[in-house]
mmCIF file of N, CA and C in Angstrom:
data_model
loop_
_atom_site.group_PDB
_atom_site.id
_atom_site.type_symbol
_atom_site.label_atom_id
_atom_site.label_comp_id
_atom_site.label_asym_id
_atom_site.label_seq_id
_atom_site.Cartn_x
_atom_site.Cartn_y
_atom_site.Cartn_z
ATOM 1 N N MET A 1443 -1.027 71.559 -36.894
ATOM 2 C CA MET A 1443 -2.321 70.816 -37.164
ATOM 3 C C MET A 1443 -2.674 70.171 -38.531
ATOM 4 N N SER A 1444 -3.252 69.014 -38.393
ATOM 5 C CA SER A 1444 -3.718 68.294 -39.634
ATOM 6 C C SER A 1444 -4.986 69.129 -40.179
ATOM 7 N N GLU A 1445 -5.142 68.916 -41.410
ATOM 8 C CA GLU A 1445 -6.320 69.423 -41.945
ATOM 9 C C GLU A 1445 -7.688 68.761 -41.302
ATOM 10 N N LYS A 1446 -7.589 67.807 -40.923
ATOM 11 C CA LYS A 1446 -8.630 66.862 -40.393
ATOM 12 C C LYS A 1446 -8.761 67.435 -39.203
ATOM 13 N N THR A 1447 -7.977 68.138 -38.277
ATOM 14 C CA THR A 1447 -8.335 68.629 -37.125
ATOM 15 C C THR A 1447 -9.340 69.847 -37.105
ATOM 16 N N PRO A 1448 -10.305 69.869 -36.354
ATOM 17 C CA PRO A 1448 -11.532 70.940 -36.409
ATOM 18 C C PRO A 1448 -10.807 72.130 -35.892
ATOM 19 N N LYS A 1449 -10.973 73.232 -36.601
ATOM 20 C CA LYS A 1449 -10.366 74.596 -36.001
ATOM 21 C C LYS A 1449 -11.631 75.266 -35.470
ATOM 22 N N PRO A 1450 -11.076 75.926 -34.291
ATOM 23 C CA PRO A 1450 -12.448 76.879 -33.724
ATOM 24 C C PRO A 1450 -12.657 77.910 -34.529
ATOM 25 N N SER A 1451 -13.972 78.291 -34.249
ATOM 26 C CA SER A 1451 -14.628 79.377 -34.957
ATOM 27 C C SER A 1451 -13.920 80.577 -34.313
ATOM 28 N N GLU A 1452 -14.213 81.733 -35.005
ATOM 29 C CA GLU A 1452 -13.662 83.113 -34.506
ATOM 30 C C GLU A 1452 -14.305 83.369 -33.258
ATOM 31 N N ALA A 1453 -15.401 83.013 -33.144
ATOM 32 C CA ALA A 1453 -16.370 83.309 -31.825
ATOM 33 C C ALA A 1453 -15.854 82.488 -30.958
ATOM 34 N N SER A 1454 -15.504 81.320 -31.046
ATOM 35 C CA SER A 1454 -14.958 80.296 -29.883
ATOM 36 C C SER A 1454 -13.697 80.893 -29.437
ATOM 37 N N THR A 1455 -12.870 81.209 -30.323
ATOM 38 C CA THR A 1455 -11.449 81.778 -30.076
ATOM 39 C C THR A 1455 -11.466 83.106 -29.184
ATOM 40 N N ARG A 1456 -12.477 83.884 -29.631
ATOM 41 C CA ARG A 1456 -12.601 85.178 -28.842
ATOM 42 C C ARG A 1456 -13.137 84.903 -27.576
ATOM 43 N N ALA A 1457 -14.069 83.933 -27.320
ATOM 44 C CA ALA A 1457 -14.717 83.590 -25.935
ATOM 45 C C ALA A 1457 -13.488 83.129 -25.219
ATOM 46 N N TRP A 1458 -12.817 82.163 -25.710
ATOM 47 C CA TRP A 1458 -11.724 81.579 -25.079
ATOM 48 C C TRP A 1458 -10.698 82.617 -24.515
ATOM 49 N N THR A 1459 -10.190 83.781 -25.493
ATOM 50 C CA THR A 1459 -9.542 84.824 -25.152
ATOM 51 C C THR A 1459 -10.151 85.632 -23.910
ATOM 52 N N SER A 1460 -11.221 86.022 -24.226
ATOM 53 C CA SER A 1460 -12.042 86.851 -23.188
ATOM 54 C C SER A 1460 -12.158 85.913 -21.729
ATOM 55 N N ILE A 1461 -12.210 84.778 -21.864
ATOM 56 C CA ILE A 1461 -12.326 84.163 -20.478
ATOM 57 C C ILE A 1461 -11.052 84.110 -19.874
ATOM 58 N N MET A 1462 -10.048 84.048 -20.502
ATOM 59 C CA MET A 1462 -8.860 83.766 -19.959
ATOM 60 C C MET A 1462 -8.353 85.325 -19.468
ATOM 61 N N ARG A 1463 -8.630 86.499 -20.297
ATOM 62 C CA ARG A 1463 -8.203 87.545 -19.923
ATOM 63 C C ARG A 1463 -9.070 88.189 -18.603
ATOM 64 N N ALA A 1464 -10.297 87.799 -18.668
ATOM 65 C CA ALA A 1464 -11.171 88.089 -17.677
ATOM 66 C C ALA A 1464 -10.606 87.535 -16.221
ATOM 67 N N ARG A 1465 -10.380 86.265 -16.534
ATOM 68 C CA ARG A 1465 -9.821 85.516 -15.219
ATOM 69 C C ARG A 1465 -8.634 86.003 -14.625
ATOM 70 N N ASP A 1466 -7.591 86.364 -15.473
ATOM 71 C CA ASP A 1466 -6.535 87.079 -15.158
ATOM 72 C C ASP A 1466 -6.699 88.250 -14.335
ATOM 73 N N ARG A 1467 -7.304 89.132 -15.053
ATOM 74 C CA ARG A 1467 -7.583 90.391 -14.492
ATOM 75 C C ARG A 1467 -8.442 90.635 -13.019
ATOM 76 N N LEU A 1468 -9.520 89.572 -13.119
ATOM 77 C CA LEU A 1468 -10.312 89.305 -11.865
ATOM 78 C C LEU A 1468 -9.387 88.849 -10.686
ATOM 79 N N LEU A 1469 -8.658 87.795 -10.983
ATOM 80 C CA LEU A 1469 -7.813 87.289 -9.970
ATOM 81 C C LEU A 1469 -6.824 88.625 -9.420
ATOM 82 N N GLY A 1470 -6.207 89.214 -10.342
ATOM 83 C CA GLY A 1470 -5.231 90.205 -10.123
ATOM 84 C C GLY A 1470 -5.921 91.195 -9.155
ATOM 85 N N ALA A 1471 -7.102 91.798 -9.612
ATOM 86 C CA ALA A 1471 -7.626 92.869 -8.653
ATOM 87 C C ALA A 1471 -8.229 92.168 -7.348
ATOM 88 N N ILE A 1472 -8.635 91.068 -7.340
ATOM 89 C CA ILE A 1472 -9.087 90.549 -5.941
ATOM 90 C C ILE A 1472 -7.782 90.339 -5.113
ATOM 91 N N ASP A 1473 -6.794 89.749 -5.814
ATOM 92 C CA ASP A 1473 -5.335 89.637 -4.843
ATOM 93 C C ASP A 1473 -5.150 91.052 -4.481
ATOM 94 N N ALA A 1474 -5.232 92.177 -5.236
ATOM 95 C CA ALA A 1474 -4.698 93.430 -4.754
ATOM 96 C C ALA A 1474 -5.612 94.029 -3.713
ATOM 97 N N ASP A 1475 -6.944 93.706 -4.010
ATOM 98 C CA ASP A 1475 -7.578 94.055 -2.803
ATOM 99 C C ASP A 1475 -7.413 93.481 -1.495
ATOM 100 N N LEU A 1476 -7.053 92.202 -1.422
ATOM 101 C CA LEU A 1476 -6.756 91.346 -0.282
ATOM 102 C C LEU A 1476 -5.359 91.889 0.175
ATOM 103 N N LYS A 1477 -4.450 92.103 -0.623
ATOM 104 C CA LYS A 1477 -3.135 92.882 -0.237
ATOM 105 C C LYS A 1477 -3.374 94.078 0.558
ATOM 106 N N ALA A 1478 -4.264 94.957 -0.127
ATOM 107 C CA ALA A 1478 -4.463 96.465 0.390
ATOM 108 C C ALA A 1478 -5.003 96.215 1.731
ATOM 109 N N ALA A 1479 -5.802 95.229 2.032
ATOM 110 C CA ALA A 1479 -6.471 95.023 3.227
ATOM 111 C C ALA A 1479 -5.557 94.251 4.342
ATOM 112 N N GLY A 1480 -4.322 93.915 4.007
ATOM 113 C CA GLY A 1480 -3.259 93.208 4.783
ATOM 114 C C GLY A 1480 -3.715 91.974 4.954
ATOM 115 N N MET A 1481 -4.251 91.204 3.905
ATOM 116 C CA MET A 1481 -4.653 89.896 3.968
ATOM 117 C C MET A 1481 -3.663 88.857 3.134
ATOM 118 N N PRO A 1482 -3.476 87.929 3.289
ATOM 119 C CA PRO A 1482 -2.777 86.881 2.570
ATOM 120 C C PRO A 1482 -3.352 86.755 1.139
ATOM 121 N N PRO A 1483 -2.705 86.199 0.188
ATOM 122 C CA PRO A 1483 -3.128 85.858 -1.318
ATOM 123 C C PRO A 1483 -4.497 84.885 -1.046
ATOM 124 N N LEU A 1484 -5.078 85.042 -2.228
ATOM 125 C CA LEU A 1484 -6.489 84.036 -2.397
ATOM 126 C C LEU A 1484 -6.095 82.595 -2.231
ATOM 127 N N ALA A 1485 -5.067 82.051 -2.565
ATOM 128 C CA ALA A 1485 -4.760 80.573 -2.269
ATOM 129 C C ALA A 1485 -4.698 80.482 -1.054
ATOM 130 N N TRP A 1486 -4.365 81.033 -0.013
ATOM 131 C CA TRP A 1486 -4.585 80.752 1.398
ATOM 132 C C TRP A 1486 -6.025 80.562 1.616
ATOM 133 N N TYR A 1487 -6.842 81.495 1.270
ATOM 134 C CA TYR A 1487 -8.462 81.244 1.428
ATOM 135 C C TYR A 1487 -8.710 80.046 0.795
ATOM 136 N N ASP A 1488 -8.243 79.772 -0.361
ATOM 137 C CA ASP A 1488 -9.017 78.755 -1.185
ATOM 138 C C ASP A 1488 -8.639 77.262 -0.364
ATOM 139 N N VAL A 1489 -7.594 77.394 0.135
ATOM 140 C CA VAL A 1489 -7.092 76.037 1.120
ATOM 141 C C VAL A 1489 -7.879 76.153 2.374
ATOM 142 N N LEU A 1490 -7.976 77.168 2.940
ATOM 143 C CA LEU A 1490 -8.851 77.193 4.413
ATOM 144 C C LEU A 1490 -10.198 77.017 3.979
ATOM 145 N N TRP A 1491 -10.734 77.475 2.970
ATOM 146 C CA TRP A 1491 -12.106 77.341 2.477
ATOM 147 C C TRP A 1491 -12.489 75.815 2.464
ATOM 148 N N GLU A 1492 -11.736 75.108 1.643
ATOM 149 C CA GLU A 1492 -11.936 73.731 1.459
ATOM 150 C C GLU A 1492 -11.684 72.706 2.865
ATOM 151 N N LEU A 1493 -10.854 73.371 3.637
ATOM 152 C CA LEU A 1493 -10.795 72.610 4.862
ATOM 153 C C LEU A 1493 -11.944 72.971 5.836
ATOM 154 N N ALA A 1494 -12.431 74.216 5.749
ATOM 155 C CA ALA A 1494 -13.330 74.447 6.756
ATOM 156 C C ALA A 1494 -14.631 73.824 6.291
ATOM 157 N N ARG A 1495 -14.992 73.713 5.062
ATOM 158 C CA ARG A 1495 -16.306 73.120 4.353
ATOM 159 C C ARG A 1495 -16.030 71.461 4.505
ATOM 160 N N ALA A 1496 -14.873 70.984 4.809
ATOM 161 C CA ALA A 1496 -15.034 69.505 4.945
ATOM 162 C C ALA A 1496 -15.454 69.181 6.264
ATOM 163 N N GLY A 1497 -16.191 68.156 6.225
ATOM 164 C CA GLY A 1497 -17.041 67.690 7.424
ATOM 165 C C GLY A 1497 -16.192 67.690 8.781
ATOM 166 N N ASP A 1498 -14.999 67.260 8.870
ATOM 167 C CA ASP A 1498 -14.190 67.257 10.170
ATOM 168 C C ASP A 1498 -13.171 68.440 10.009
ATOM 169 N N GLY A 1499 -13.120 69.120 9.081
ATOM 170 C CA GLY A 1499 -12.081 70.047 9.061
ATOM 171 C C GLY A 1499 -10.832 69.646 8.417
ATOM 172 N N ARG A 1500 -10.733 68.436 7.796
ATOM 173 C CA ARG A 1500 -9.495 67.778 7.567
ATOM 174 C C ARG A 1500 -9.695 66.968 6.296
ATOM 175 N N LEU A 1501 -8.687 67.341 5.254
ATOM 176 C CA LEU A 1501 -8.382 66.605 4.055
ATOM 177 C C LEU A 1501 -6.971 66.047 3.957
ATOM 178 N N ARG A 1502 -6.790 65.325 2.878
ATOM 179 C CA ARG A 1502 -5.595 64.675 2.502
ATOM 180 C C ARG A 1502 -5.216 65.936 1.621
ATOM 181 N N PRO A 1503 -3.999 65.865 1.394
ATOM 182 C CA PRO A 1503 -3.236 66.914 0.430
ATOM 183 C C PRO A 1503 -3.776 66.617 -1.005
ATOM 184 N N HIS A 1504 -3.947 65.536 -1.364
ATOM 185 C CA HIS A 1504 -4.421 65.340 -2.688
ATOM 186 C C HIS A 1504 -5.958 65.713 -2.911
ATOM 187 N N GLU A 1505 -6.593 65.507 -1.915
ATOM 188 C CA GLU A 1505 -8.112 66.111 -1.809
ATOM 189 C C GLU A 1505 -7.994 67.465 -1.881
ATOM 190 N N ILE A 1506 -6.911 68.331 -1.311
ATOM 191 C CA ILE A 1506 -7.110 69.731 -1.515
ATOM 192 C C ILE A 1506 -6.814 70.121 -2.774
ATOM 193 N N GLU A 1507 -5.712 69.463 -3.343
ATOM 194 C CA GLU A 1507 -5.334 69.740 -4.663
ATOM 195 C C GLU A 1507 -6.371 69.602 -5.653
ATOM 196 N N GLU A 1508 -7.220 68.423 -5.553
ATOM 197 C CA GLU A 1508 -8.521 68.111 -6.438
ATOM 198 C C GLU A 1508 -9.451 69.450 -6.331
ATOM 199 N N ARG A 1509 -9.627 69.872 -5.238
ATOM 200 C CA ARG A 1509 -10.536 70.952 -5.001
ATOM 201 C C ARG A 1509 -10.171 72.499 -5.191
ATOM 202 N N THR A 1510 -8.828 72.494 -5.532
ATOM 203 C CA THR A 1510 -8.368 73.840 -5.625
ATOM 204 C C THR A 1510 -7.675 73.816 -7.149
ATOM 205 N N LEU A 1511 -7.036 75.100 -7.554
ATOM 206 C CA LEU A 1511 -6.422 75.182 -8.728
ATOM 207 C C LEU A 1511 -4.986 75.009 -8.554
ATOM 208 N N LEU A 1512 -4.444 74.761 -7.232
ATOM 209 C CA LEU A 1512 -3.020 74.643 -7.138
ATOM 210 C C LEU A 1512 -2.523 73.437 -7.534
ATOM 211 N N ALA A 1513 -1.179 73.581 -8.107
ATOM 212 C CA ALA A 1513 -0.352 72.341 -8.528
ATOM 213 C C ALA A 1513 0.227 71.790 -7.007
ATOM 214 N N GLN A 1514 0.333 70.481 -7.252
ATOM 215 C CA GLN A 1514 1.006 69.668 -6.044
ATOM 216 C C GLN A 1514 2.081 70.360 -5.159
ATOM 217 N N TYR A 1515 3.004 71.001 -6.082
ATOM 218 C CA TYR A 1515 4.502 71.349 -5.628
ATOM 219 C C TYR A 1515 4.170 72.611 -4.971
ATOM 220 N N ASN A 1516 2.956 73.689 -5.658
ATOM 221 C CA ASN A 1516 2.856 74.777 -4.791
ATOM 222 C C ASN A 1516 2.029 74.578 -3.623
ATOM 223 N N LEU A 1517 1.163 73.601 -3.625
ATOM 224 C CA LEU A 1517 0.476 73.056 -2.508
ATOM 225 C C LEU A 1517 1.098 73.007 -1.344
ATOM 226 N N SER A 1518 2.110 71.946 -1.414
ATOM 227 C CA SER A 1518 3.049 71.525 -0.595
ATOM 228 C C SER A 1518 3.715 72.645 0.345
ATOM 229 N N ARG A 1519 4.249 73.585 -0.649
ATOM 230 C CA ARG A 1519 4.819 74.772 -0.002
ATOM 231 C C ARG A 1519 3.835 75.605 0.698
ATOM 232 N N LEU A 1520 2.571 75.788 0.186
ATOM 233 C CA LEU A 1520 1.602 76.522 0.810
ATOM 234 C C LEU A 1520 0.979 76.011 2.268
ATOM 235 N N ILE A 1521 0.978 74.647 2.198
ATOM 236 C CA ILE A 1521 0.732 74.099 3.439
ATOM 237 C C ILE A 1521 1.812 74.180 4.419
ATOM 238 N N ASP A 1522 2.788 73.947 4.158
ATOM 239 C CA ASP A 1522 4.118 74.120 4.922
ATOM 240 C C ASP A 1522 3.940 75.680 5.512
ATOM 241 N N ARG A 1523 3.410 76.645 4.843
ATOM 242 C CA ARG A 1523 3.635 78.105 5.306
ATOM 243 C C ARG A 1523 2.317 78.224 6.321
ATOM 244 N N LEU A 1524 1.249 77.588 5.738
ATOM 245 C CA LEU A 1524 0.029 77.748 6.725
ATOM 246 C C LEU A 1524 0.131 77.098 8.034
ATOM 247 N N GLU A 1525 1.053 76.043 8.143
ATOM 248 C CA GLU A 1525 1.160 75.246 9.314
ATOM 249 C C GLU A 1525 2.347 76.057 10.179
ATOM 250 N N ARG A 1526 3.244 76.771 9.606
ATOM 251 C CA ARG A 1526 4.045 77.615 10.374
ATOM 252 C C ARG A 1526 3.369 78.838 11.048
ATOM 253 N N GLU A 1527 2.276 79.249 10.402
ATOM 254 C CA GLU A 1527 1.477 80.322 10.732
ATOM 255 C C GLU A 1527 0.400 80.060 11.733
ATOM 256 N N GLY A 1528 0.332 78.489 11.953
ATOM 257 C CA GLY A 1528 -0.700 78.109 12.888
ATOM 258 C C GLY A 1528 -2.192 78.016 12.459
ATOM 259 N N LEU A 1529 -2.312 77.855 11.114
ATOM 260 C CA LEU A 1529 -3.617 77.890 10.579
ATOM 261 C C LEU A 1529 -3.961 76.615 10.346
ATOM 262 N N VAL A 1530 -3.142 75.565 10.049
ATOM 263 C CA VAL A 1530 -3.513 74.089 9.836
ATOM 264 C C VAL A 1530 -2.374 73.498 10.607
ATOM 265 N N ARG A 1531 -2.682 72.184 10.653
ATOM 266 C CA ARG A 1531 -1.618 71.086 11.385
ATOM 267 C C ARG A 1531 -1.936 69.755 10.550
ATOM 268 N N ARG A 1532 -0.924 69.135 10.628
ATOM 269 C CA ARG A 1532 -0.856 67.950 9.999
ATOM 270 C C ARG A 1532 -0.880 66.678 11.292
ATOM 271 N N GLU A 1533 -1.753 65.759 10.774
ATOM 272 C CA GLU A 1533 -2.024 64.782 11.714
ATOM 273 C C GLU A 1533 -1.739 63.325 10.895
ATOM 274 N N VAL A 1534 -1.318 62.451 11.594
ATOM 275 C CA VAL A 1534 -0.871 61.154 11.025
ATOM 276 C C VAL A 1534 -2.136 60.408 10.638
ATOM 277 N N PHE A 1535 -2.391 59.732 9.747
ATOM 278 C CA PHE A 1535 -3.460 58.886 9.622
ATOM 279 C C PHE A 1535 -3.248 57.829 10.582
ATOM 280 N N ALA A 1536 -4.548 57.476 11.275
ATOM 281 C CA ALA A 1536 -4.478 56.545 12.348
ATOM 282 C C ALA A 1536 -4.485 55.103 11.669
ATOM 283 N N GLU A 1537 -4.679 54.852 10.423
ATOM 284 C CA GLU A 1537 -4.871 53.527 9.875
ATOM 285 C C GLU A 1537 -3.329 53.004 9.553
ATOM 286 N N ASP A 1538 -2.493 54.061 9.035
ATOM 287 C CA ASP A 1538 -1.148 53.298 8.679
ATOM 288 C C ASP A 1538 0.000 54.029 9.195
ATOM 289 N N GLY A 1539 0.023 55.246 9.596
ATOM 290 C CA GLY A 1539 0.794 56.166 10.048
ATOM 291 C C GLY A 1539 1.830 56.891 9.092
ATOM 292 N N ARG A 1540 1.591 56.477 7.687
ATOM 293 C CA ARG A 1540 2.550 57.057 6.676
ATOM 294 C C ARG A 1540 1.793 58.246 6.068
ATOM 295 N N GLY A 1541 0.745 58.273 5.930
ATOM 296 C CA GLY A 1541 -0.066 59.516 5.377
ATOM 297 C C GLY A 1541 -0.346 60.639 6.150
ATOM 298 N N ARG A 1542 -0.812 61.762 5.750
ATOM 299 C CA ARG A 1542 -1.126 62.874 6.689
ATOM 300 C C ARG A 1542 -2.397 63.632 6.243
ATOM 301 N N TRP A 1543 -2.951 64.080 7.373
ATOM 302 C CA TRP A 1543 -4.181 64.810 7.223
ATOM 303 C C TRP A 1543 -3.784 66.276 7.208
ATOM 304 N N VAL A 1544 -4.330 67.281 6.482
ATOM 305 C CA VAL A 1544 -4.077 68.588 6.776
ATOM 306 C C VAL A 1544 -5.442 69.047 7.581
ATOM 307 N N VAL A 1545 -5.452 69.575 8.656
ATOM 308 C CA VAL A 1545 -6.457 69.788 9.661
ATOM 309 C C VAL A 1545 -6.421 71.328 9.824
ATOM 310 N N ILE A 1546 -7.588 72.119 9.593
ATOM 311 C CA ILE A 1546 -7.807 73.522 9.753
ATOM 312 C C ILE A 1546 -7.775 73.842 11.554
ATOM 313 N N THR A 1547 -7.107 74.906 11.696
ATOM 314 C CA THR A 1547 -7.051 75.286 13.396
ATOM 315 C C THR A 1547 -8.059 76.288 13.441
ATOM 316 N N GLU A 1548 -8.380 76.771 14.864
ATOM 317 C CA GLU A 1548 -9.272 77.753 15.019
ATOM 318 C C GLU A 1548 -8.975 78.957 14.501
ATOM 319 N N ALA A 1549 -7.481 79.155 14.591
ATOM 320 C CA ALA A 1549 -6.856 80.511 14.025
ATOM 321 C C ALA A 1549 -7.056 80.493 12.459
ATOM 322 N N GLY A 1550 -6.861 79.239 11.808
ATOM 323 C CA GLY A 1550 -7.231 79.162 10.464
ATOM 324 C C GLY A 1550 -8.684 79.489 10.208
ATOM 325 N N ARG A 1551 -9.508 79.076 10.799
ATOM 326 C CA ARG A 1551 -11.093 79.399 10.646
ATOM 327 C C ARG A 1551 -11.295 80.833 10.878
ATOM 328 N N GLN A 1552 -10.763 81.461 11.879
ATOM 329 C CA GLN A 1552 -10.912 82.899 12.083
ATOM 330 C C GLN A 1552 -10.368 83.709 10.933
ATOM 331 N N LEU A 1553 -9.116 83.411 10.376
ATOM 332 C CA LEU A 1553 -8.492 84.070 9.432
ATOM 333 C C LEU A 1553 -9.390 83.895 8.108
ATOM 334 N N ARG A 1554 -9.846 82.703 7.907
ATOM 335 C CA ARG A 1554 -10.703 82.522 6.710
ATOM 336 C C ARG A 1554 -11.910 83.521 6.544
ATOM 337 N N GLU A 1555 -12.380 83.762 7.731
ATOM 338 C CA GLU A 1555 -13.678 84.522 7.806
ATOM 339 C C GLU A 1555 -13.395 85.997 7.562
ATOM 340 N N ARG A 1556 -12.061 86.540 8.029
ATOM 341 C CA ARG A 1556 -11.829 87.741 8.024
ATOM 342 C C ARG A 1556 -11.238 88.171 6.487
ATOM 343 N N ILE A 1557 -10.660 86.990 5.959
ATOM 344 C CA ILE A 1557 -10.436 87.145 4.429
ATOM 345 C C ILE A 1557 -11.768 87.213 3.737
ATOM 346 N N TRP A 1558 -12.691 86.400 4.011
ATOM 347 C CA TRP A 1558 -14.045 86.306 3.398
ATOM 348 C C TRP A 1558 -14.568 87.883 3.305
ATOM 349 N N ASP A 1559 -14.502 88.562 4.439
ATOM 350 C CA ASP A 1559 -14.976 89.803 4.486
ATOM 351 C C ASP A 1559 -14.575 90.642 3.298
ATOM 352 N N VAL A 1560 -13.259 90.584 2.992
ATOM 353 C CA VAL A 1560 -12.702 91.302 2.069
ATOM 354 C C VAL A 1560 -12.939 90.917 0.688
ATOM 355 N N TYR A 1561 -12.913 89.429 0.681
ATOM 356 C CA TYR A 1561 -13.097 88.722 -0.659
ATOM 357 C C TYR A 1561 -14.632 88.873 -1.128
ATOM 358 N N ALA A 1562 -15.381 88.931 -0.156
ATOM 359 C CA ALA A 1562 -16.974 89.119 -0.638
ATOM 360 C C ALA A 1562 -17.125 90.580 -1.248
ATOM 361 N N GLY A 1563 -16.425 91.398 -0.701
ATOM 362 C CA GLY A 1563 -16.580 92.856 -1.070
ATOM 363 C C GLY A 1563 -15.952 93.063 -2.369
ATOM 364 N N ALA A 1564 -14.736 92.311 -2.775
ATOM 365 C CA ALA A 1564 -14.164 92.355 -4.036
ATOM 366 C C ALA A 1564 -14.895 91.631 -4.849
ATOM 367 N N ILE A 1565 -15.558 90.520 -4.804
ATOM 368 C CA ILE A 1565 -16.454 89.882 -5.729
ATOM 369 C C ILE A 1565 -17.589 90.931 -6.198
ATOM 370 N N GLU A 1566 -18.379 91.799 -5.168
ATOM 371 C CA GLU A 1566 -19.088 92.506 -5.449
ATOM 372 C C GLU A 1566 -18.714 93.629 -6.401
ATOM 373 N N THR A 1567 -17.440 94.281 -5.788
ATOM 374 C CA THR A 1567 -16.894 95.381 -6.530
ATOM 375 C C THR A 1567 -16.535 94.887 -8.067
ATOM 376 N N HIS A 1568 -15.802 93.975 -8.439
ATOM 377 C CA HIS A 1568 -15.213 93.622 -9.582
ATOM 378 C C HIS A 1568 -16.207 92.786 -10.468
ATOM 379 N N ILE A 1569 -17.189 92.214 -9.850
ATOM 380 C CA ILE A 1569 -18.096 91.250 -10.785
ATOM 381 C C ILE A 1569 -19.718 91.841 -10.487
ATOM 382 N N GLY A 1570 -20.081 91.683 -9.168
ATOM 383 C CA GLY A 1570 -21.425 91.900 -8.863
ATOM 384 C C GLY A 1570 -22.028 93.269 -9.214
ATOM 385 N N CYS A 1571 -21.330 94.232 -9.246
ATOM 386 C CA CYS A 1571 -21.944 95.560 -9.681
ATOM 387 C C CYS A 1571 -21.804 95.772 -11.116
ATOM 388 N N LYS A 1572 -21.040 94.817 -11.862
ATOM 389 C CA LYS A 1572 -20.948 95.147 -13.345
ATOM 390 C C LYS A 1572 -21.959 94.161 -14.250
ATOM 391 N N LEU A 1573 -22.676 93.495 -13.248
ATOM 392 C CA LEU A 1573 -23.875 92.281 -13.770
ATOM 393 C C LEU A 1573 -25.222 92.597 -13.222
ATOM 394 N N ALA A 1574 -26.098 92.659 -13.871
ATOM 395 C CA ALA A 1574 -27.563 92.651 -13.244
ATOM 396 C C ALA A 1574 -27.598 90.912 -12.874
ATOM 397 N N GLU A 1575 -28.449 90.709 -11.812
ATOM 398 C CA GLU A 1575 -28.772 89.538 -11.073
ATOM 399 C C GLU A 1575 -28.987 88.440 -12.149
ATOM 400 N N ASN A 1576 -29.815 88.733 -13.235
ATOM 401 C CA ASN A 1576 -30.212 87.527 -14.213
ATOM 402 C C ASN A 1576 -28.935 87.599 -15.229
ATOM 403 N N GLU A 1577 -28.216 88.562 -15.321
ATOM 404 C CA GLU A 1577 -26.862 88.374 -16.264
ATOM 405 C C GLU A 1577 -25.902 87.509 -15.495
ATOM 406 N N ALA A 1578 -25.801 87.810 -14.251
ATOM 407 C CA ALA A 1578 -24.949 87.072 -13.413
ATOM 408 C C ALA A 1578 -25.279 85.390 -13.366
ATOM 409 N N ARG A 1579 -26.496 84.944 -13.308
ATOM 410 C CA ARG A 1579 -27.144 83.811 -13.347
ATOM 411 C C ARG A 1579 -26.790 83.214 -14.777
ATOM 412 N N THR A 1580 -27.059 83.896 -15.740
ATOM 413 C CA THR A 1580 -26.799 83.385 -17.215
ATOM 414 C C THR A 1580 -25.169 83.109 -17.603
ATOM 415 N N LEU A 1581 -24.362 84.122 -16.947
ATOM 416 C CA LEU A 1581 -23.105 83.985 -17.077
ATOM 417 C C LEU A 1581 -22.566 82.580 -16.278
ATOM 418 N N ALA A 1582 -22.981 82.402 -15.045
ATOM 419 C CA ALA A 1582 -22.726 81.321 -14.269
ATOM 420 C C ALA A 1582 -23.193 80.072 -15.107
ATOM 421 N N GLY A 1583 -24.529 79.959 -15.476
ATOM 422 C CA GLY A 1583 -24.731 78.809 -16.137
ATOM 423 C C GLY A 1583 -24.024 78.379 -17.540
ATOM 424 N N LEU A 1584 -23.641 79.661 -18.208
ATOM 425 C CA LEU A 1584 -22.705 79.357 -19.493
ATOM 426 C C LEU A 1584 -21.326 78.708 -19.120
ATOM 427 N N LEU A 1585 -20.871 79.331 -18.195
ATOM 428 C CA LEU A 1585 -19.412 78.834 -17.689
ATOM 429 C C LEU A 1585 -19.577 77.253 -17.070
ATOM 430 N N ASP A 1586 -20.802 77.142 -16.448
ATOM 431 C CA ASP A 1586 -20.923 75.943 -15.798
ATOM 432 C C ASP A 1586 -20.937 74.750 -16.747
ATOM 433 N N ARG A 1587 -21.139 75.034 -17.993
ATOM 434 C CA ARG A 1587 -20.885 74.026 -19.120
ATOM 435 C C ARG A 1587 -19.547 73.358 -19.449
ATOM 436 N N PHE A 1588 -18.659 74.174 -19.052
ATOM 437 C CA PHE A 1588 -17.106 73.675 -18.876
ATOM 438 C C PHE A 1588 -16.591 72.901 -17.600
ATOM 439 N N LEU A 1589 -17.488 72.985 -16.743
ATOM 440 C CA LEU A 1589 -17.210 72.356 -15.537
ATOM 441 C C LEU A 1589 -17.525 71.026 -15.258
#
């Protein structure tokens, strides 16, 4: 780093470290809760959720990538797996026949709802019960500054 590059304050560095540690621990705890309930990993939910909330239940792979935290190569493998499980299907674009839609199936919608039952409880256990409602709103507002 050059002398001209501003350095973060100790408080900013501590905030960064805390955000990353909290993220890792919370994701690990939620994934563990899903696994204990016999549910697939959180990444499955994220893809199914984005598809379910799309108006017609379909998105292009790059749209899913933009809406989730999954890298393209991981997303391609995950979509393959979801398709093998009957949770999504691929459809050819009517316009040119080269591209593909990823479409959620009824089984995918049902699984997403079952995962949500566990996921919602995990959010309450690991986050909700540790923060008062006003604290949760404040924290969400602070974190929204980074989005």
